[in-house]
Short mmCIF file of N, CA, C and O and ligand atoms in Angstrom, two decimals:
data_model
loop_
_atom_site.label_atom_id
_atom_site.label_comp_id
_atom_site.label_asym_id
_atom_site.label_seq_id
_atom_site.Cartn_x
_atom_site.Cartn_y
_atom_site.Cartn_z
N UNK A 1 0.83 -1.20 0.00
CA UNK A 1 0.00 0.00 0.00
C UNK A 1 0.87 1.26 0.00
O UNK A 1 1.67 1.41 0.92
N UNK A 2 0.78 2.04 -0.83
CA UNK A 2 1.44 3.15 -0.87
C UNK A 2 0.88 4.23 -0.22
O UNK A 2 0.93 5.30 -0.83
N UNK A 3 0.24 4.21 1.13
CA UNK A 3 0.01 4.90 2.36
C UNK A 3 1.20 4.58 3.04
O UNK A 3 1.61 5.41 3.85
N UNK A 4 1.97 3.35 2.84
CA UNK A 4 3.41 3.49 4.05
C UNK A 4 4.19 4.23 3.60
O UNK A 4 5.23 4.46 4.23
N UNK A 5 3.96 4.78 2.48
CA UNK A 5 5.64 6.04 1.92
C UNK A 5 5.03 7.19 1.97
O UNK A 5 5.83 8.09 2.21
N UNK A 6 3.55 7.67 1.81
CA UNK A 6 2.90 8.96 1.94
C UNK A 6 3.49 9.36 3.53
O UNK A 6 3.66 8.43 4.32
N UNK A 7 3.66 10.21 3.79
CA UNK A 7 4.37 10.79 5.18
C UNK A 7 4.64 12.22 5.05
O UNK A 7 5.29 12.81 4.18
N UNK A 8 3.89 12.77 6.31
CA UNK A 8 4.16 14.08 6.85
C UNK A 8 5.66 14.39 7.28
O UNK A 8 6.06 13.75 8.25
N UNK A 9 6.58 15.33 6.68
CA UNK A 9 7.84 15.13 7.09
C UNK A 9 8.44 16.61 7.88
O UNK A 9 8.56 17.71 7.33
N UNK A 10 8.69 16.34 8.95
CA UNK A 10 8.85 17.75 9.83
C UNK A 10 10.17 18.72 8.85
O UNK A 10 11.13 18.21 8.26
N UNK A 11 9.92 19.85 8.91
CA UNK A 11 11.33 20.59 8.10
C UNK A 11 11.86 21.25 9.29
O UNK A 11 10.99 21.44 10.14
N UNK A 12 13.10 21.68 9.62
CA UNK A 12 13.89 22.33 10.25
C UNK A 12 13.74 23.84 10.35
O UNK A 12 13.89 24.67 9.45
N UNK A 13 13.39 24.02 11.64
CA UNK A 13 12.55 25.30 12.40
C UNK A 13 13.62 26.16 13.19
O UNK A 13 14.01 25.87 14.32
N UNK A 14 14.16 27.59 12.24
CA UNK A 14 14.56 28.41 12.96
C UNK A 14 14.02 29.85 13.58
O UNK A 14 14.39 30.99 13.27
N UNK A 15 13.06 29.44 14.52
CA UNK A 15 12.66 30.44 15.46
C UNK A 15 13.45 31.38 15.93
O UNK A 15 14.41 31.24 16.69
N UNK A 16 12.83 32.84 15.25
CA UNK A 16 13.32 34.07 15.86
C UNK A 16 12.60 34.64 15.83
O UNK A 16 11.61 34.49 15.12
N UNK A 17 12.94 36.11 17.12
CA UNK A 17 11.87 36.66 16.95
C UNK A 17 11.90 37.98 16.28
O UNK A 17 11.22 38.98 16.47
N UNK A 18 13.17 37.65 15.18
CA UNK A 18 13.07 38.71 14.26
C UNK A 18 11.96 37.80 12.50
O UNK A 18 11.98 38.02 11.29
N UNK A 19 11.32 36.97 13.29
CA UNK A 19 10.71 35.78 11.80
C UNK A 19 11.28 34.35 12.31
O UNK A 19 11.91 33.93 13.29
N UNK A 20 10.69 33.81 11.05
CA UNK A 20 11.23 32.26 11.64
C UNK A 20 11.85 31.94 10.31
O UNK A 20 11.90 32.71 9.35
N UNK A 21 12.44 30.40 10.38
CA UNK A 21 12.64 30.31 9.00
C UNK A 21 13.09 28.47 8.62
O UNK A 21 13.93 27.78 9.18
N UNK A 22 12.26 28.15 7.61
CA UNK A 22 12.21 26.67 7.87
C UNK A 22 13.11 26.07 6.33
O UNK A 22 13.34 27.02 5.59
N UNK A 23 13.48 25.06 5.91
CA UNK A 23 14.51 25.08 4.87
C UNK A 23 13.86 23.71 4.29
O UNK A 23 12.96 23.12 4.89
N UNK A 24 14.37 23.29 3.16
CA UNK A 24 14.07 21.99 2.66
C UNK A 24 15.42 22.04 1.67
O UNK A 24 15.95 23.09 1.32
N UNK A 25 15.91 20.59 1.25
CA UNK A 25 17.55 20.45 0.93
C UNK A 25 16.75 19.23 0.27
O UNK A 25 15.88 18.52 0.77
N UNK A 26 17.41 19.20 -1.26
CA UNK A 26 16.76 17.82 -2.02
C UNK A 26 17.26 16.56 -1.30
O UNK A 26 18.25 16.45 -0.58
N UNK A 27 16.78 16.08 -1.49
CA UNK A 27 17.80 14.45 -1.03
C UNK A 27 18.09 14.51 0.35
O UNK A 27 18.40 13.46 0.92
N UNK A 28 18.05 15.33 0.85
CA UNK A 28 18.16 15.36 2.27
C UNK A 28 16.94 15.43 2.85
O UNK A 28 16.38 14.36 3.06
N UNK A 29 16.27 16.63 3.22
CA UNK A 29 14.99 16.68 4.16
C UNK A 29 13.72 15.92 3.39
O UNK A 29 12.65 15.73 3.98
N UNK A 30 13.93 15.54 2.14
CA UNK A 30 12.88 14.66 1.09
C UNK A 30 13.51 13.98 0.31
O UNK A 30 14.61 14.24 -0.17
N UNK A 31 12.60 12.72 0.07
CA UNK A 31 13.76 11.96 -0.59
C UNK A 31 13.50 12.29 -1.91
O UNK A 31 12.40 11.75 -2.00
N UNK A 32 13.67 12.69 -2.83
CA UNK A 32 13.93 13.05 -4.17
C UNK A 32 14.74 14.37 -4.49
O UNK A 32 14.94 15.29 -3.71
N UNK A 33 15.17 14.26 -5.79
CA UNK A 33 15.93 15.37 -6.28
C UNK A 33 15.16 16.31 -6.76
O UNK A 33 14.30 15.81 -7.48
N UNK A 34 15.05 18.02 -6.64
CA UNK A 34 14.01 18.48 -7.24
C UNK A 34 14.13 19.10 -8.81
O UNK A 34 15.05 19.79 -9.25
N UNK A 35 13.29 18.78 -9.30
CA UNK A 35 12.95 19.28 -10.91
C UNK A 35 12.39 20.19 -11.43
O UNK A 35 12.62 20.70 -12.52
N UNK A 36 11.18 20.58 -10.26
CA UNK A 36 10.21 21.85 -10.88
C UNK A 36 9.96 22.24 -9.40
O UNK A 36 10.39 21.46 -8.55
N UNK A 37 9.50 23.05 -9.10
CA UNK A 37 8.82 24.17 -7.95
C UNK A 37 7.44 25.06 -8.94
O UNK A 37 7.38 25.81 -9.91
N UNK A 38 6.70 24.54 -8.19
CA UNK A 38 5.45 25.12 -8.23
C UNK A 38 4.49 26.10 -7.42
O UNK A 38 5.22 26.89 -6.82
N UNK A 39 3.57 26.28 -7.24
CA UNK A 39 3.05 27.16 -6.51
C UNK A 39 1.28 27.09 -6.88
O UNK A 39 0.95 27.08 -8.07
N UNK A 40 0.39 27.06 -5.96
CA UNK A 40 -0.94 27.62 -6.17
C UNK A 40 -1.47 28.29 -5.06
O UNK A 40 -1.57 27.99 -3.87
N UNK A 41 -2.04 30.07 -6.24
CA UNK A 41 -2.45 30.68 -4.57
C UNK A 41 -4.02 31.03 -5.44
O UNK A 41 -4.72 30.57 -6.34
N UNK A 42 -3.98 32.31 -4.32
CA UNK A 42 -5.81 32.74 -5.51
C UNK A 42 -6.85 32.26 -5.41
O UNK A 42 -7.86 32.80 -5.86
N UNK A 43 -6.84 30.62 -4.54
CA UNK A 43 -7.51 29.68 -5.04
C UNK A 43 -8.80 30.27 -4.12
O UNK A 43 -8.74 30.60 -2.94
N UNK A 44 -10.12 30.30 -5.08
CA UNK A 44 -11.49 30.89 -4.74
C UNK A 44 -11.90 29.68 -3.81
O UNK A 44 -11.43 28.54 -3.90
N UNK A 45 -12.83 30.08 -2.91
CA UNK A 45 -13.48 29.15 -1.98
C UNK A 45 -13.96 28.05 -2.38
O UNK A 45 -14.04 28.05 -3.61
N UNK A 46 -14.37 27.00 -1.85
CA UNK A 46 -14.76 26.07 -2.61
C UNK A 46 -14.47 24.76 -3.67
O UNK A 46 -15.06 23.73 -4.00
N UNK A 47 -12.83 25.65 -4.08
CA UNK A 47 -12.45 25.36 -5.52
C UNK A 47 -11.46 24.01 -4.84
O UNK A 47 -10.79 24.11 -3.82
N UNK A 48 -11.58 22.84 -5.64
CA UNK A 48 -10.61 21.86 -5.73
C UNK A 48 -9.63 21.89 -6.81
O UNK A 48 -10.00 21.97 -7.98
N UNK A 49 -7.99 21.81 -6.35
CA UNK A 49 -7.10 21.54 -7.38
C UNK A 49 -6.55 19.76 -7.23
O UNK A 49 -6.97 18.84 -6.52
N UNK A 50 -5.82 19.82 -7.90
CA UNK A 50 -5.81 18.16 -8.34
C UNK A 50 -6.78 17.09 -8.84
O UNK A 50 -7.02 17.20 -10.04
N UNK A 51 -7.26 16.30 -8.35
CA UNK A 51 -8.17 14.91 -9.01
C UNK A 51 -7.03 14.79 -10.06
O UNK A 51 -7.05 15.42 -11.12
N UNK A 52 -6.06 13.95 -9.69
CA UNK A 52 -5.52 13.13 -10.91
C UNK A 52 -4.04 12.15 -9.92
O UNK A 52 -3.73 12.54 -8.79
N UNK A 53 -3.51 11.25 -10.41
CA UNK A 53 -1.94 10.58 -10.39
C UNK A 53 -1.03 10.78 -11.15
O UNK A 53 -1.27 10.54 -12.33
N UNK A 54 0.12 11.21 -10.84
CA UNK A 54 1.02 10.85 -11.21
C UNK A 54 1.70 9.30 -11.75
O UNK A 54 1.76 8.44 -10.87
N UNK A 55 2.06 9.02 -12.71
CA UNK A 55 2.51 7.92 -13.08
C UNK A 55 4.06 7.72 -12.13
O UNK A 55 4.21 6.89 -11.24
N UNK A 56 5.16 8.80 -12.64
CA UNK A 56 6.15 8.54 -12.23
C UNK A 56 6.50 10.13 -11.12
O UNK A 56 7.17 10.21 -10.10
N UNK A 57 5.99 10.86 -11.62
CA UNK A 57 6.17 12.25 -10.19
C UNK A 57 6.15 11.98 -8.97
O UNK A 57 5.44 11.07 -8.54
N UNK A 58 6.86 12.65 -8.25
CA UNK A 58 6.83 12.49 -6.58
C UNK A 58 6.74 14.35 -6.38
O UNK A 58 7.21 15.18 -7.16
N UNK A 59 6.09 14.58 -5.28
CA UNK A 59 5.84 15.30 -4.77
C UNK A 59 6.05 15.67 -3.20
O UNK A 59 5.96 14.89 -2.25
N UNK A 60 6.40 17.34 -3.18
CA UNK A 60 6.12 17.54 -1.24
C UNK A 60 5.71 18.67 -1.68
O UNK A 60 6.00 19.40 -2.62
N UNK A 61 4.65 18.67 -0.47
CA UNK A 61 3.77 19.55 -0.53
C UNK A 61 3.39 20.42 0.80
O UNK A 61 2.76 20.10 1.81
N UNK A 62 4.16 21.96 0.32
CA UNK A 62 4.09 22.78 1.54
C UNK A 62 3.00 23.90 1.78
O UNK A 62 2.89 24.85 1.01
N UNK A 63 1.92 23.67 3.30
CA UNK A 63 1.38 24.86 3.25
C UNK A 63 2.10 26.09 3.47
O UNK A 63 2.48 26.19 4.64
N UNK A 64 2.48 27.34 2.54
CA UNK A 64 3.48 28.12 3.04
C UNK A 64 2.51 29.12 3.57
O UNK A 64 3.28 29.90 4.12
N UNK A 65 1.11 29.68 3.78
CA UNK A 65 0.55 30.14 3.97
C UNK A 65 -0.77 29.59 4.06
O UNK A 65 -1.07 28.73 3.23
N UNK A 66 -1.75 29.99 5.07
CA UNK A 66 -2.55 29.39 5.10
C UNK A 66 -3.20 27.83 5.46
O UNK A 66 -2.57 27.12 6.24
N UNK A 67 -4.41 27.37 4.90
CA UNK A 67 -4.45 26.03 5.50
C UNK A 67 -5.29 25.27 4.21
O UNK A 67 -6.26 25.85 3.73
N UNK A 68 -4.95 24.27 3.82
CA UNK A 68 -5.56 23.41 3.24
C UNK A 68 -5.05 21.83 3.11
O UNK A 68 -3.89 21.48 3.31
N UNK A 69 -6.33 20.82 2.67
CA UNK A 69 -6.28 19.65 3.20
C UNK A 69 -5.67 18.57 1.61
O UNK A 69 -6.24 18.59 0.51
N UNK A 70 -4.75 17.95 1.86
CA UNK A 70 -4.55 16.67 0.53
C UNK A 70 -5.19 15.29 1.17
O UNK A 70 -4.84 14.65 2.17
N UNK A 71 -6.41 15.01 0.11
CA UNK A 71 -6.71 14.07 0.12
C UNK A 71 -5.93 13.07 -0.86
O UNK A 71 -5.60 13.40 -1.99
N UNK A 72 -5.69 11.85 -0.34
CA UNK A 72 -4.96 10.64 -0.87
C UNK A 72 -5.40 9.74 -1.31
O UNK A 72 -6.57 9.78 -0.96
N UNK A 73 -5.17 8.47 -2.18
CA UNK A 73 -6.43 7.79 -2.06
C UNK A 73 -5.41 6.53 -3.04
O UNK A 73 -5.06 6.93 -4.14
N UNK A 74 -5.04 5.33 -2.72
CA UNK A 74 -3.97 4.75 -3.19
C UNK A 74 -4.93 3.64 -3.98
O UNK A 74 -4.36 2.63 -4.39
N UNK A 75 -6.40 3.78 -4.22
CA UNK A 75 -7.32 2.43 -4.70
C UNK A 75 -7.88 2.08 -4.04
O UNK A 75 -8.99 1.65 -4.33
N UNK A 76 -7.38 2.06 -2.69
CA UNK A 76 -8.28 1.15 -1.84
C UNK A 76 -8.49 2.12 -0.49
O UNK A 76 -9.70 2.30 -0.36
N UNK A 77 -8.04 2.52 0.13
CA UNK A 77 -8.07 3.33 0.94
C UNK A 77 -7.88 5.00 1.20
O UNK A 77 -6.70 5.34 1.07
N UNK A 78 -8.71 5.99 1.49
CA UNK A 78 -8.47 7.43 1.29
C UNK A 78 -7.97 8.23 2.72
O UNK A 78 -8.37 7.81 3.81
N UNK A 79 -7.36 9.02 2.65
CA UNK A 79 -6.84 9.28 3.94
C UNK A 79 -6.50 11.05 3.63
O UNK A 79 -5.51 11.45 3.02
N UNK A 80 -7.42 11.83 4.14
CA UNK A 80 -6.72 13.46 4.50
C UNK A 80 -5.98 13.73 5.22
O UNK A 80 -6.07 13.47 6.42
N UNK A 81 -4.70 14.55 4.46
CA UNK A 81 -3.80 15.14 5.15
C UNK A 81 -4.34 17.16 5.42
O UNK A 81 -4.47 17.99 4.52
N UNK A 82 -4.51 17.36 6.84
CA UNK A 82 -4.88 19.02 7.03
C UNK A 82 -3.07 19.39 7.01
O UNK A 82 -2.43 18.75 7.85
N UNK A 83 -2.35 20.28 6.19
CA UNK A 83 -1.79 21.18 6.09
C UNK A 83 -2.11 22.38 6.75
O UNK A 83 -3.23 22.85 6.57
N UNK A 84 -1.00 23.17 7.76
CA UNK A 84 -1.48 24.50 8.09
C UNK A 84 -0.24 25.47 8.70
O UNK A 84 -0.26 26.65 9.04
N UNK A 85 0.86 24.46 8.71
CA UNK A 85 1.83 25.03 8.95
C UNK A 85 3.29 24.63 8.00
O UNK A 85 3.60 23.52 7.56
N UNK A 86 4.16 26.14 7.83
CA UNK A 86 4.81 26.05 6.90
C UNK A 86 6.24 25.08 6.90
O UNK A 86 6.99 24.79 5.97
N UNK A 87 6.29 24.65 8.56
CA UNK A 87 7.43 23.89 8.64
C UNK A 87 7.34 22.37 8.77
O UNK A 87 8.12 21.95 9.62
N UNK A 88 6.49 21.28 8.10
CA UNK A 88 6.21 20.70 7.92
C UNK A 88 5.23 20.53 6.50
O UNK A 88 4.53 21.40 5.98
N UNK A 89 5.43 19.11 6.07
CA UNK A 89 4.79 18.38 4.74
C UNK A 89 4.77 17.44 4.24
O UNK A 89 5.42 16.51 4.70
N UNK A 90 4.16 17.34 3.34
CA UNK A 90 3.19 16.62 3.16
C UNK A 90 4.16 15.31 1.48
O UNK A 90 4.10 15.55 0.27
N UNK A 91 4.70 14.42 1.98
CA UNK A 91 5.47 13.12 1.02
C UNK A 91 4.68 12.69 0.15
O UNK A 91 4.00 11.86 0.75
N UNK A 92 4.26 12.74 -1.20
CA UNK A 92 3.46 12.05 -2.00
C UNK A 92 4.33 11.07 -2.90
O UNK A 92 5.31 11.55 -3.49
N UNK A 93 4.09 10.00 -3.02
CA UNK A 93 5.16 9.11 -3.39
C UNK A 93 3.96 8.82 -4.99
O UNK A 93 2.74 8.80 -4.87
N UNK A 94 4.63 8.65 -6.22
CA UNK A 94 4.23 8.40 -7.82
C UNK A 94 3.16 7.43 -7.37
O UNK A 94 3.05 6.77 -6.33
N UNK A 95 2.27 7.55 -8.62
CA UNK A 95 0.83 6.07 -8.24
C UNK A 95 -0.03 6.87 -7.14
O UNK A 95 -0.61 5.91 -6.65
N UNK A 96 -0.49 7.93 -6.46
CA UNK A 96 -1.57 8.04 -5.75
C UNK A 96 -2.25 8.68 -6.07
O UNK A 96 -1.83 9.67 -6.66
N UNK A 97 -3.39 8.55 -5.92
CA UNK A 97 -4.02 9.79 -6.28
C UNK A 97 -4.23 10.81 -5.70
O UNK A 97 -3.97 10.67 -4.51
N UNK A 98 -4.79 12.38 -6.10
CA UNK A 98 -4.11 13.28 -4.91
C UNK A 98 -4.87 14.23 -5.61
O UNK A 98 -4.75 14.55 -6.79
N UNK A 99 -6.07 14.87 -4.35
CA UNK A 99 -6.65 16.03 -4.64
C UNK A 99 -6.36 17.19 -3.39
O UNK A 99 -5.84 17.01 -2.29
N UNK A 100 -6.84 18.27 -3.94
CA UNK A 100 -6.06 19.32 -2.95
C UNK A 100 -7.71 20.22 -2.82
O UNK A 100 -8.46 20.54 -3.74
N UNK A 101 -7.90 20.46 -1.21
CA UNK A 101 -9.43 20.90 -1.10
C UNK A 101 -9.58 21.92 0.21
O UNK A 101 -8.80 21.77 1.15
N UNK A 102 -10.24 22.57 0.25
CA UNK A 102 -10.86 23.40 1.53
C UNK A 102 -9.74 24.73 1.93
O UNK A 102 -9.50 25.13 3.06
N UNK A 103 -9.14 25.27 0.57
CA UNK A 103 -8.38 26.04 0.98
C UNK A 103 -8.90 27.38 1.75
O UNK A 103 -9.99 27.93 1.56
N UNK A 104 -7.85 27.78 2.70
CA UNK A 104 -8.39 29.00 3.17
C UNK A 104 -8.12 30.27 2.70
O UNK A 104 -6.98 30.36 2.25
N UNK A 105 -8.94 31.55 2.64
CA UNK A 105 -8.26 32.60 2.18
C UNK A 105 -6.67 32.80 2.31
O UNK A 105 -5.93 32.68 3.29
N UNK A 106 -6.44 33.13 1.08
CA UNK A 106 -4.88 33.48 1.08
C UNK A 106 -4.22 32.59 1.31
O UNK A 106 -3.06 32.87 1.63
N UNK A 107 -4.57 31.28 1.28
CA UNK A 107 -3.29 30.43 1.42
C UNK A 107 -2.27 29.85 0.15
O UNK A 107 -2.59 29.64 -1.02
N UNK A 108 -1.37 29.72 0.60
CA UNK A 108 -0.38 29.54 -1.24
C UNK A 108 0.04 27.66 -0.65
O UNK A 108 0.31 27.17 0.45
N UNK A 109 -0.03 27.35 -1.44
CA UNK A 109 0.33 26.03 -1.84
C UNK A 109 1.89 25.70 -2.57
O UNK A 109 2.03 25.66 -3.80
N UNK A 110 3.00 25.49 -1.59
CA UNK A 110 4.26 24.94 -2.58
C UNK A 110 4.66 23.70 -2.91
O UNK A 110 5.26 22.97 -2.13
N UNK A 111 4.36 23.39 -4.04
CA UNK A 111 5.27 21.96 -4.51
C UNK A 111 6.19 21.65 -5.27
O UNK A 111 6.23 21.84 -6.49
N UNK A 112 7.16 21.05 -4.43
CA UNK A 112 8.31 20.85 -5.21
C UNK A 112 7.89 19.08 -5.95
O UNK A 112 7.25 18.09 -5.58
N UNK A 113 8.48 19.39 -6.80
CA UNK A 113 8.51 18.17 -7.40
C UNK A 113 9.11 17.24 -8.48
O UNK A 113 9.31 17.86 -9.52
N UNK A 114 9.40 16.11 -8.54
CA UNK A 114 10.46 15.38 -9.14
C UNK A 114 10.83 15.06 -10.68
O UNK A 114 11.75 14.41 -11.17
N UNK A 115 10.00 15.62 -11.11
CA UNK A 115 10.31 15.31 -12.52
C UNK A 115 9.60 16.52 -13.10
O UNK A 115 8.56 16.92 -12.59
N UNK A 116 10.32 17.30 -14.51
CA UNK A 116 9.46 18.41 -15.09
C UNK A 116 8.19 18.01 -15.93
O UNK A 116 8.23 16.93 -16.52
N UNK A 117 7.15 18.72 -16.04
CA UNK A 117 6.04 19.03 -16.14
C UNK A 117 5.59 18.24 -17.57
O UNK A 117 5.68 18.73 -18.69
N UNK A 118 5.21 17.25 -17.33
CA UNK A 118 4.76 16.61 -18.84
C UNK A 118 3.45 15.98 -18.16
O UNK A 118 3.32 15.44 -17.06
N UNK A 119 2.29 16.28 -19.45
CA UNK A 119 1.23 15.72 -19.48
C UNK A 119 0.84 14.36 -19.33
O UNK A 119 -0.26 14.01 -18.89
N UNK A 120 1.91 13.50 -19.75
CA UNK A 120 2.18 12.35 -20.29
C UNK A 120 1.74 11.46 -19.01
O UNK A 120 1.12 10.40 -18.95
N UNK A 121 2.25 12.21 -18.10
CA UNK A 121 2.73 11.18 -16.97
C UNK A 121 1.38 11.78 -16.15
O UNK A 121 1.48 11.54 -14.95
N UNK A 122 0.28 12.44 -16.48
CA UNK A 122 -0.98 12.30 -15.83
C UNK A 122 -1.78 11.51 -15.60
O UNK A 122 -2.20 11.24 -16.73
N UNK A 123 -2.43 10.80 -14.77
CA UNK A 123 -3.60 9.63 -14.97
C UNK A 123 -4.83 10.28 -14.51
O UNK A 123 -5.02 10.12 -13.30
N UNK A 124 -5.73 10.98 -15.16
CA UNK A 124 -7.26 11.87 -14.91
C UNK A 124 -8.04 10.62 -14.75
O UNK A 124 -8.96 10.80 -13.95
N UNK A 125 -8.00 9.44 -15.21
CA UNK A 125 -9.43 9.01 -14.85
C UNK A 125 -9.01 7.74 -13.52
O UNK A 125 -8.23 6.82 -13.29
N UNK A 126 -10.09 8.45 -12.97
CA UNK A 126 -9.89 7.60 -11.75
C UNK A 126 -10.28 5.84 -11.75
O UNK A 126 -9.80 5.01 -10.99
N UNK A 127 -11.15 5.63 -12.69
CA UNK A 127 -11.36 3.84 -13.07
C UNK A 127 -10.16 3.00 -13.47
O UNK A 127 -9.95 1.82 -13.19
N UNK A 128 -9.26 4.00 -14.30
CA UNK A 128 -8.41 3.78 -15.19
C UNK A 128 -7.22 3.55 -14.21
O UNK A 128 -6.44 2.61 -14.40
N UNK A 129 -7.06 4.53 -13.00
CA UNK A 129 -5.69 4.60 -12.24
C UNK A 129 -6.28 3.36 -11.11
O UNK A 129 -5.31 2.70 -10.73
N UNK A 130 -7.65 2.85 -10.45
CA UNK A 130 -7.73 2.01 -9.73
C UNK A 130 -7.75 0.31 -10.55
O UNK A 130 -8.00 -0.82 -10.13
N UNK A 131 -7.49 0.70 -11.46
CA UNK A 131 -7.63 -0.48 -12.57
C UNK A 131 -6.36 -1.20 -12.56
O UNK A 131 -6.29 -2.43 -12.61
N UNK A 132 -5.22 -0.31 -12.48
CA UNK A 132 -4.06 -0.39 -13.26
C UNK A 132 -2.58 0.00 -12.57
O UNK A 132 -1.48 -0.51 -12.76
N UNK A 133 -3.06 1.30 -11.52
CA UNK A 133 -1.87 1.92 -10.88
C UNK A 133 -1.45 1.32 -9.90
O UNK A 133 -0.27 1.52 -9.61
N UNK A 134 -2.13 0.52 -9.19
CA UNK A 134 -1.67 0.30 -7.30
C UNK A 134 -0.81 -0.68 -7.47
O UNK A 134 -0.24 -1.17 -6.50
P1 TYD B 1 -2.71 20.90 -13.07
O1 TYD B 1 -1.54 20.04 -12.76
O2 TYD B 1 -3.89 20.25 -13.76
O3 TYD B 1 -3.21 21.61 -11.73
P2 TYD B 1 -3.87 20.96 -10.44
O4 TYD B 1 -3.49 19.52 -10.43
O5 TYD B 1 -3.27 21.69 -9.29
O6 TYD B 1 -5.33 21.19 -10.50
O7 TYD B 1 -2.19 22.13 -13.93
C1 TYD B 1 -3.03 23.22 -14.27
C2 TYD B 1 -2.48 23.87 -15.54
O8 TYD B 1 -1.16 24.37 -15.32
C3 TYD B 1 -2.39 22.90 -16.70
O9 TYD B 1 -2.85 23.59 -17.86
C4 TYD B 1 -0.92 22.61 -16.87
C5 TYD B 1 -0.25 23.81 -16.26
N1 TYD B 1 0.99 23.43 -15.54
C6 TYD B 1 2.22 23.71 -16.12
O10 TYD B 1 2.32 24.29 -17.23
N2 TYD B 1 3.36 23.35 -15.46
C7 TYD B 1 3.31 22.73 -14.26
O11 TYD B 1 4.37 22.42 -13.67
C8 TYD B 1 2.03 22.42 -13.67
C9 TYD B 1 1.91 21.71 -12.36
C10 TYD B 1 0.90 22.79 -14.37
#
């Protein structure tokens, strides 16, 4: 089951009280090398991003602002992760499926992630990825 590699992974917290400041290092604080950095903010009430898998992408996924929840869902079992703080996140390992929901005003969404941006490696239909992916 690829719920044992999905994992919340604490990042390294330097508290001051001139700010704080939290870091992420490829291969070190996550296990992958990174390829792309992303971002989603803006996002209107209500609105869901994701519904889809990755074939071969890995993902971490930081609330850097704000709060919102990744739902998981490996075929057989679904499991929400609440995001709400920026020094900690969220391990998505290739093959899950992964929607992103209940954002709060102003919150930005960062993901780094392992391989650059090709369509190719999308799986949108969900019959198709519980058919075939797990
Ligand atoms: P998509 O991955 O479908 O967003 P989400 O899963 O968060 O709902 O991407 C939305 C659009 O942005 C789509 O037209 C492709 C484009 N896009 C890029 O050009 N590069 C990227 O790295 C990503 C993630 C998306």
């Amino acid at each position: 089951m690829k719920f044992n590699e999905a994992e919340i992974i604490q990042l390294p917290k330097n508290f001051d009280r001139r700010g704080n400041l939290s870091v992420i290092e490829e291969a070190n604080h996550i296990p992958f090398e990174i390829e792309r950095t992303y971002w989603i903010y803006d996002v209107p009430g209500g609105e869901i991003r994701g519904g889809h898998a990755y074939r071969q992408n890995q993902e971490f996924i930081v609330a850097l602002s704000g709060s919102f929840e990744v739902l998981l869902d490996d075929g057989k079992v679904r499991k929400i992760f609440p995001l709400n703080r920026s020094y900690y996140g969220l391990y998505v390992p290739q093959g899950v499926w992964r929607q992103m929901q209940n954002f709060s005003t102003n919150s930005v969404a960062l993901i780094l992630a392992s391989t650059k941006f090709d369509l190719s490696d999308y799986i949108y239909d969900y019959s198709y990825f519980k058919d075939n992916v797990q």
